[in-house]
PDB file of C-alpha atoms and ligand atoms in Angstrom:
ATOM      1  CA  MET A   1      22.189  -4.100  17.609  1.00  0.00           C
ATOM      2  CA  ALA A   2      22.087  -0.845  15.686  1.00  0.00           C
ATOM      3  CA  GLU A   3      20.799  -1.096  12.168  1.00  0.00           C
ATOM      4  CA  ARG A   4      21.929   0.749   9.101  1.00  0.00           C
ATOM      5  CA  ILE A   5      19.719   1.979   6.277  1.00  0.00           C
ATOM      6  CA  GLU A   6      20.865   1.596   2.672  1.00  0.00           C
ATOM      7  CA  VAL A   7      19.038   3.482  -0.086  1.00  0.00           C
ATOM      8  CA  LEU A   8      17.083   1.240  -2.465  1.00  0.00           C
ATOM      9  CA  LEU A   9      14.949   3.852  -4.237  1.00  0.00           C
ATOM     10  CA  THR A  10      15.727   7.552  -4.087  1.00  0.00           C
ATOM     11  CA  GLU A  11      13.165  10.244  -3.329  1.00  0.00           C
ATOM     12  CA  LYS A  12      13.380  11.364  -6.956  1.00  0.00           C
ATOM     13  CA  GLU A  13      12.696   7.874  -8.304  1.00  0.00           C
ATOM     14  CA  VAL A  14       9.743   7.377  -5.971  1.00  0.00           C
ATOM     15  CA  ASP A  15       8.230  10.785  -6.779  1.00  0.00           C
ATOM     16  CA  LYS A  16       8.588  10.214 -10.523  1.00  0.00           C
ATOM     17  CA  ARG A  17       6.880   6.830 -10.305  1.00  0.00           C
ATOM     18  CA  ILE A  18       4.020   8.203  -8.181  1.00  0.00           C
ATOM     19  CA  GLN A  19       3.433  10.891 -10.809  1.00  0.00           C
ATOM     20  CA  GLU A  20       3.253   8.172 -13.486  1.00  0.00           C
ATOM     21  CA  ILE A  21       0.729   6.145 -11.477  1.00  0.00           C
ATOM     22  CA  GLY A  22      -1.309   9.316 -10.843  1.00  0.00           C
ATOM     23  CA  ASP A  23      -1.379   9.999 -14.591  1.00  0.00           C
ATOM     24  CA  GLN A  24      -2.390   6.404 -15.306  1.00  0.00           C
ATOM     25  CA  ILE A  25      -5.237   6.453 -12.773  1.00  0.00           C
ATOM     26  CA  SER A  26      -6.430   9.834 -14.083  1.00  0.00           C
ATOM     27  CA  ARG A  27      -6.604   8.360 -17.605  1.00  0.00           C
ATOM     28  CA  ASP A  28      -8.201   5.056 -16.539  1.00  0.00           C
ATOM     29  CA  TYR A  29     -10.953   6.801 -14.526  1.00  0.00           C
ATOM     30  CA  ALA A  30     -11.603   9.710 -16.910  1.00  0.00           C
ATOM     31  CA  GLY A  31     -15.184  10.932 -16.440  1.00  0.00           C
ATOM     32  CA  LYS A  32     -15.538   9.082 -13.132  1.00  0.00           C
ATOM     33  CA  SER A  33     -14.435   9.692  -9.567  1.00  0.00           C
ATOM     34  CA  VAL A  34     -12.278   7.475  -7.363  1.00  0.00           C
ATOM     35  CA  HIS A  35     -12.543   6.571  -3.705  1.00  0.00           C
ATOM     36  CA  LEU A  36      -9.119   5.886  -2.200  1.00  0.00           C
ATOM     37  CA  VAL A  37      -9.021   3.518   0.777  1.00  0.00           C
ATOM     38  CA  CYS A  38      -5.764   3.856   2.654  1.00  0.00           C
ATOM     39  CA  VAL A  39      -4.531   0.965   4.756  1.00  0.00           C
ATOM     40  CA  LEU A  40      -2.968   2.534   7.852  1.00  0.00           C
ATOM     41  CA  LYS A  41      -0.348   3.321   8.798  1.00  0.00           C
ATOM     42  CA  GLY A  42       2.009   2.328   6.002  1.00  0.00           C
ATOM     43  CA  GLY A  43      -0.121   3.461   3.074  1.00  0.00           C
ATOM     44  CA  SER A  44      -0.645   6.998   4.333  1.00  0.00           C
ATOM     45  CA  PHE A  45       2.413   8.742   2.863  1.00  0.00           C
ATOM     46  CA  PHE A  46       1.912   7.105  -0.516  1.00  0.00           C
ATOM     47  CA  MET A  47      -1.805   7.900  -0.587  1.00  0.00           C
ATOM     48  CA  CYS A  48      -1.298  11.604   0.114  1.00  0.00           C
ATOM     49  CA  GLU A  49       1.343  11.956  -2.593  1.00  0.00           C
ATOM     50  CA  LEU A  50      -0.693   9.947  -5.089  1.00  0.00           C
ATOM     51  CA  ALA A  51      -3.989  11.738  -4.380  1.00  0.00           C
ATOM     52  CA  LYS A  52      -2.366  15.099  -5.194  1.00  0.00           C
ATOM     53  CA  ARG A  53      -1.477  13.811  -8.648  1.00  0.00           C
ATOM     54  CA  ILE A  54      -4.877  12.407  -9.620  1.00  0.00           C
ATOM     55  CA  THR A  55      -6.906  14.814 -11.732  1.00  0.00           C
ATOM     56  CA  VAL A  56     -10.368  13.153 -11.530  1.00  0.00           C
ATOM     57  CA  PRO A  57     -12.457  13.839  -8.374  1.00  0.00           C
ATOM     58  CA  VAL A  58     -11.012  12.017  -5.354  1.00  0.00           C
ATOM     59  CA  SER A  59     -12.479  11.071  -1.985  1.00  0.00           C
ATOM     60  CA  ILE A  60     -10.452   9.323   0.712  1.00  0.00           C
ATOM     61  CA  ASP A  61     -11.035   7.048   3.662  1.00  0.00           C
ATOM     62  CA  PHE A  62      -8.847   5.098   6.075  1.00  0.00           C
ATOM     63  CA  MET A  63      -8.882   1.699   7.631  1.00  0.00           C
ATOM     64  CA  SER A  64      -6.583  -0.062  10.030  1.00  0.00           C
ATOM     65  CA  VAL A  65      -6.220  -3.813  10.298  1.00  0.00           C
ATOM     66  CA  SER A  66      -4.192  -6.163  12.414  1.00  0.00           C
ATOM     67  CA  SER A  67      -3.468  -9.835  12.642  1.00  0.00           C
ATOM     68  CA  TYR A  68      -5.593 -12.123  14.785  1.00  0.00           C
ATOM     69  CA  GLY A  69      -3.174 -13.024  17.571  1.00  0.00           C
ATOM     70  CA  GLY A  70      -0.013 -14.585  16.263  1.00  0.00           C
ATOM     71  CA  ASP A  71      -1.999 -16.961  14.163  1.00  0.00           C
ATOM     72  CA  THR A  72      -2.681 -14.855  11.078  1.00  0.00           C
ATOM     73  CA  LYS A  73       0.273 -16.363   9.292  1.00  0.00           C
ATOM     74  CA  SER A  74      -1.734 -19.521   8.824  1.00  0.00           C
ATOM     75  CA  SER A  75      -5.307 -18.237   8.834  1.00  0.00           C
ATOM     76  CA  GLY A  76      -4.848 -15.008   6.864  1.00  0.00           C
ATOM     77  CA  VAL A  77      -7.724 -13.582   8.881  1.00  0.00           C
ATOM     78  CA  VAL A  78      -7.332  -9.950   9.845  1.00  0.00           C
ATOM     79  CA  ARG A  79      -9.095  -7.945  12.520  1.00  0.00           C
ATOM     80  CA  ILE A  80     -10.456  -4.508  11.666  1.00  0.00           C
ATOM     81  CA  VAL A  81      -9.001  -2.080  14.196  1.00  0.00           C
ATOM     82  CA  LYS A  82     -10.485   0.988  12.536  1.00  0.00           C
ATOM     83  CA  ASP A  83     -13.214   0.576   9.951  1.00  0.00           C
ATOM     84  CA  LEU A  84     -14.059   2.951   7.109  1.00  0.00           C
ATOM     85  CA  ASP A  85     -16.223   6.007   7.830  1.00  0.00           C
ATOM     86  CA  GLU A  86     -17.951   6.012   4.432  1.00  0.00           C
ATOM     87  CA  SER A  87     -20.022   3.448   2.586  1.00  0.00           C
ATOM     88  CA  LEU A  88     -18.446   1.883  -0.509  1.00  0.00           C
ATOM     89  CA  LYS A  89     -21.787   1.486  -2.273  1.00  0.00           C
ATOM     90  CA  ASP A  90     -21.472   2.133  -6.024  1.00  0.00           C
ATOM     91  CA  LYS A  91     -18.004   3.682  -5.676  1.00  0.00           C
ATOM     92  CA  HIS A  92     -14.897   3.081  -7.739  1.00  0.00           C
ATOM     93  CA  VAL A  93     -12.624   1.978  -4.918  1.00  0.00           C
ATOM     94  CA  ILE A  94      -8.841   1.873  -5.060  1.00  0.00           C
ATOM     95  CA  VAL A  95      -7.117   0.305  -2.058  1.00  0.00           C
ATOM     96  CA  ILE A  96      -3.794   2.008  -1.350  1.00  0.00           C
ATOM     97  CA  GLU A  97      -1.097  -0.102   0.297  1.00  0.00           C
ATOM     98  CA  ASP A  98       2.546   0.387   1.091  1.00  0.00           C
ATOM     99  CA  ILE A  99       3.696  -3.115   0.172  1.00  0.00           C
ATOM    100  CA  VAL A 100       2.341  -6.508  -0.841  1.00  0.00           C
ATOM    101  CA  ASP A 101       4.400  -9.212   0.780  1.00  0.00           C
ATOM    102  CA  SER A 102       2.783 -12.619   1.426  1.00  0.00           C
ATOM    103  CA  GLY A 103      -0.514 -11.211   0.124  1.00  0.00           C
ATOM    104  CA  ARG A 104      -2.469 -12.588   3.090  1.00  0.00           C
ATOM    105  CA  THR A 105      -3.692  -9.248   4.445  1.00  0.00           C
ATOM    106  CA  LEU A 106      -4.716  -7.900   1.059  1.00  0.00           C
ATOM    107  CA  SER A 107      -6.437 -11.028  -0.080  1.00  0.00           C
ATOM    108  CA  TYR A 108      -8.686 -10.959   2.980  1.00  0.00           C
ATOM    109  CA  LEU A 109      -9.239  -7.216   2.834  1.00  0.00           C
ATOM    110  CA  LEU A 110     -10.137  -7.113  -0.862  1.00  0.00           C
ATOM    111  CA  ASP A 111     -12.778  -9.833  -0.417  1.00  0.00           C
ATOM    112  CA  MET A 112     -14.248  -7.979   2.529  1.00  0.00           C
ATOM    113  CA  LEU A 113     -14.420  -4.640   0.692  1.00  0.00           C
ATOM    114  CA  GLN A 114     -15.843  -6.306  -2.401  1.00  0.00           C
ATOM    115  CA  SER A 115     -18.795  -7.519  -0.311  1.00  0.00           C
ATOM    116  CA  ARG A 116     -19.822  -3.940   0.514  1.00  0.00           C
ATOM    117  CA  GLY A 117     -21.340  -3.154  -2.885  1.00  0.00           C
ATOM    118  CA  PRO A 118     -18.735  -1.005  -4.660  1.00  0.00           C
ATOM    119  CA  GLN A 119     -18.801  -0.688  -8.466  1.00  0.00           C
ATOM    120  CA  ASP A 120     -15.291  -2.057  -8.484  1.00  0.00           C
ATOM    121  CA  VAL A 121     -12.254  -2.495  -6.252  1.00  0.00           C
ATOM    122  CA  LYS A 122      -8.687  -2.146  -7.529  1.00  0.00           C
ATOM    123  CA  LEU A 123      -5.410  -2.459  -5.691  1.00  0.00           C
ATOM    124  CA  CYS A 124      -2.586   0.059  -5.844  1.00  0.00           C
ATOM    125  CA  THR A 125       0.647  -0.634  -3.987  1.00  0.00           C
ATOM    126  CA  LEU A 126       3.857   1.338  -3.862  1.00  0.00           C
ATOM    127  CA  LEU A 127       6.003  -1.784  -3.498  1.00  0.00           C
ATOM    128  CA  ASP A 128       5.643  -5.435  -4.403  1.00  0.00           C
ATOM    129  CA  LYS A 129       7.794  -8.324  -3.172  1.00  0.00           C
ATOM    130  CA  PRO A 130       6.600 -11.056  -5.576  1.00  0.00           C
ATOM    131  CA  GLU A 131       9.127 -13.633  -4.301  1.00  0.00           C
ATOM    132  CA  ARG A 132       7.351 -13.677  -0.950  1.00  0.00           C
ATOM    133  CA  ARG A 133       3.834 -14.263  -2.265  1.00  0.00           C
ATOM    134  CA  VAL A 134       1.864 -17.043  -0.545  1.00  0.00           C
ATOM    135  CA  VAL A 135      -1.664 -15.986  -1.538  1.00  0.00           C
ATOM    136  CA  GLU A 136      -2.282 -14.734  -5.057  1.00  0.00           C
ATOM    137  CA  VAL A 137      -3.405 -11.102  -5.228  1.00  0.00           C
ATOM    138  CA  LYS A 138      -4.148  -9.105  -8.374  1.00  0.00           C
ATOM    139  CA  VAL A 139      -2.143  -5.887  -8.245  1.00  0.00           C
ATOM    140  CA  ASP A 140      -3.666  -3.298 -10.578  1.00  0.00           C
ATOM    141  CA  TYR A 141      -1.209  -0.454 -10.004  1.00  0.00           C
ATOM    142  CA  LYS A 142       2.310  -1.020  -8.759  1.00  0.00           C
ATOM    143  CA  GLY A 143       5.139   1.394  -8.019  1.00  0.00           C
ATOM    144  CA  PHE A 144       8.104  -0.959  -7.938  1.00  0.00           C
ATOM    145  CA  GLU A 145       8.901  -4.647  -7.728  1.00  0.00           C
ATOM    146  CA  ILE A 146      11.622  -5.097  -5.149  1.00  0.00           C
ATOM    147  CA  PRO A 147      13.804  -8.020  -4.008  1.00  0.00           C
ATOM    148  CA  ASP A 148      13.179  -9.897  -0.768  1.00  0.00           C
ATOM    149  CA  GLU A 149      14.659  -7.237   1.530  1.00  0.00           C
ATOM    150  CA  PHE A 150      13.128  -5.609   4.589  1.00  0.00           C
ATOM    151  CA  VAL A 151      12.463  -2.025   3.569  1.00  0.00           C
ATOM    152  CA  VAL A 152      11.527   1.198   5.346  1.00  0.00           C
ATOM    153  CA  GLY A 153      10.595   4.774   4.505  1.00  0.00           C
ATOM    154  CA  TYR A 154       7.709   6.437   2.706  1.00  0.00           C
ATOM    155  CA  GLY A 155       5.358   5.110   5.387  1.00  0.00           C
ATOM    156  CA  LEU A 156       7.028   1.735   5.962  1.00  0.00           C
ATOM    157  CA  ASP A 157       8.479   1.093   9.393  1.00  0.00           C
ATOM    158  CA  TYR A 158      10.928  -1.056  11.273  1.00  0.00           C
ATOM    159  CA  ASP A 159       9.672  -1.217  14.853  1.00  0.00           C
ATOM    160  CA  GLN A 160       7.643   1.986  14.218  1.00  0.00           C
ATOM    161  CA  LYS A 161      10.786   3.842  13.093  1.00  0.00           C
ATOM    162  CA  TYR A 162      11.778   5.343   9.731  1.00  0.00           C
ATOM    163  CA  ARG A 163       8.262   5.932   8.347  1.00  0.00           C
ATOM    164  CA  ASN A 164       9.221   9.541   7.674  1.00  0.00           C
ATOM    165  CA  LEU A 165      12.184   8.814   5.389  1.00  0.00           C
ATOM    166  CA  PRO A 166      11.420  10.433   2.004  1.00  0.00           C
ATOM    167  CA  TYR A 167      13.013   7.467   0.160  1.00  0.00           C
ATOM    168  CA  ILE A 168      12.896   3.656   0.365  1.00  0.00           C
ATOM    169  CA  GLY A 169      15.764   2.128   2.304  1.00  0.00           C
ATOM    170  CA  MET A 170      16.856  -1.430   3.117  1.00  0.00           C
ATOM    171  CA  VAL A 171      17.469  -2.315   6.760  1.00  0.00           C
ATOM    172  CA  LYS A 172      20.934  -3.847   7.262  1.00  0.00           C
ATOM    173  CA  PHE A 173      22.259  -5.354  10.467  1.00  0.00           C
ATOM    174  CA  ASP A 174      25.977  -5.771   9.724  1.00  0.00           C
TER     175      ASP A 174
HETATM  176  P1  LIG B 201       1.220  -9.376   3.750  1.00  0.00           P
HETATM  177  O1  LIG B 201       1.255  -9.032   2.281  1.00  0.00           O
HETATM  178  O2  LIG B 201      -0.115  -9.783   4.260  1.00  0.00           O
HETATM  179  O3  LIG B 201       2.310 -10.349   4.113  1.00  0.00           O
HETATM  180  O4  LIG B 201       1.553  -8.134   4.641  1.00  0.00           O
HETATM  181  C1  LIG B 201       1.984  -6.967   4.170  1.00  0.00           C
HETATM  182  C2  LIG B 201       2.198  -6.018   5.321  1.00  0.00           C
HETATM  183  O5  LIG B 201       3.357  -6.385   6.086  1.00  0.00           O
HETATM  184  C3  LIG B 201       2.478  -4.650   4.747  1.00  0.00           C
HETATM  185  O6  LIG B 201       1.302  -3.909   4.614  1.00  0.00           O
HETATM  186  C4  LIG B 201       3.458  -4.070   5.734  1.00  0.00           C
HETATM  187  O7  LIG B 201       2.760  -3.410   6.757  1.00  0.00           O
HETATM  188  C5  LIG B 201       4.199  -5.270   6.293  1.00  0.00           C
HETATM  189  N1  LIG B 201       5.486  -5.478   5.587  1.00  0.00           N
HETATM  190  C6  LIG B 201       5.789  -6.451   4.712  1.00  0.00           C
HETATM  191  N2  LIG B 201       7.041  -6.327   4.237  1.00  0.00           N
HETATM  192  C7  LIG B 201       7.557  -5.226   4.828  1.00  0.00           C
HETATM  193  C8  LIG B 201       8.841  -4.547   4.729  1.00  0.00           C
HETATM  194  O8  LIG B 201       9.771  -4.928   3.988  1.00  0.00           O
HETATM  195  N3  LIG B 201       8.978  -3.447   5.501  1.00  0.00           N
HETATM  196  C9  LIG B 201       8.000  -2.969   6.320  1.00  0.00           C
HETATM  197  N4  LIG B 201       6.795  -3.554   6.424  1.00  0.00           N
HETATM  198  C10 LIG B 201       6.572  -4.683   5.702  1.00  0.00           C
HETATM  199 MG1  LIG B 202       0.516  -2.228   5.350  1.00  0.00          MG
END
């Protein structure tokens, strides 16, 4: 069945919001530097755009996680597919995600990163689907709250497709 993509957030809206978050982070971390941890692959487009708009010194690192078998839904345990290259010791870490859905992945990941001795760990997500939350996660910086729709673009995929769309679209099957 061929799917159709309906625009939810335009490129202009997304860019404007990323600029605002960049300004906010630059103010909040004035006089410090930030270490951005991108969760691959979805967070990569957002992180690059955001990093360009932060005016305090920025360093970046990447990590990739996946579910343990099909059982993560219940356990919430994630497997590290690619770990960070750099230590987090004494850094001001901001985890960059594409979307917080059930919150299971993030909840696990934030605990794990917190145990590596950073000064602090904050969470920044482009999208938030609060209706779907199963595990509570504190979101420090948020682009948009969206309804319970499956979305693509700006790094988010449907079956590995559509990550390159410069806007956020909803996948429709009618
Ligand atoms: P959760 O918060 O642990 O349920 O998982 C969030 C992850 O599921 C995100 O990082 C995305 O990779 C993926 N995901 C959740 N909702 C969507 C969506 O609407 N479109 C694309 N990927 C999604
Ligand atoms: Mg993700």
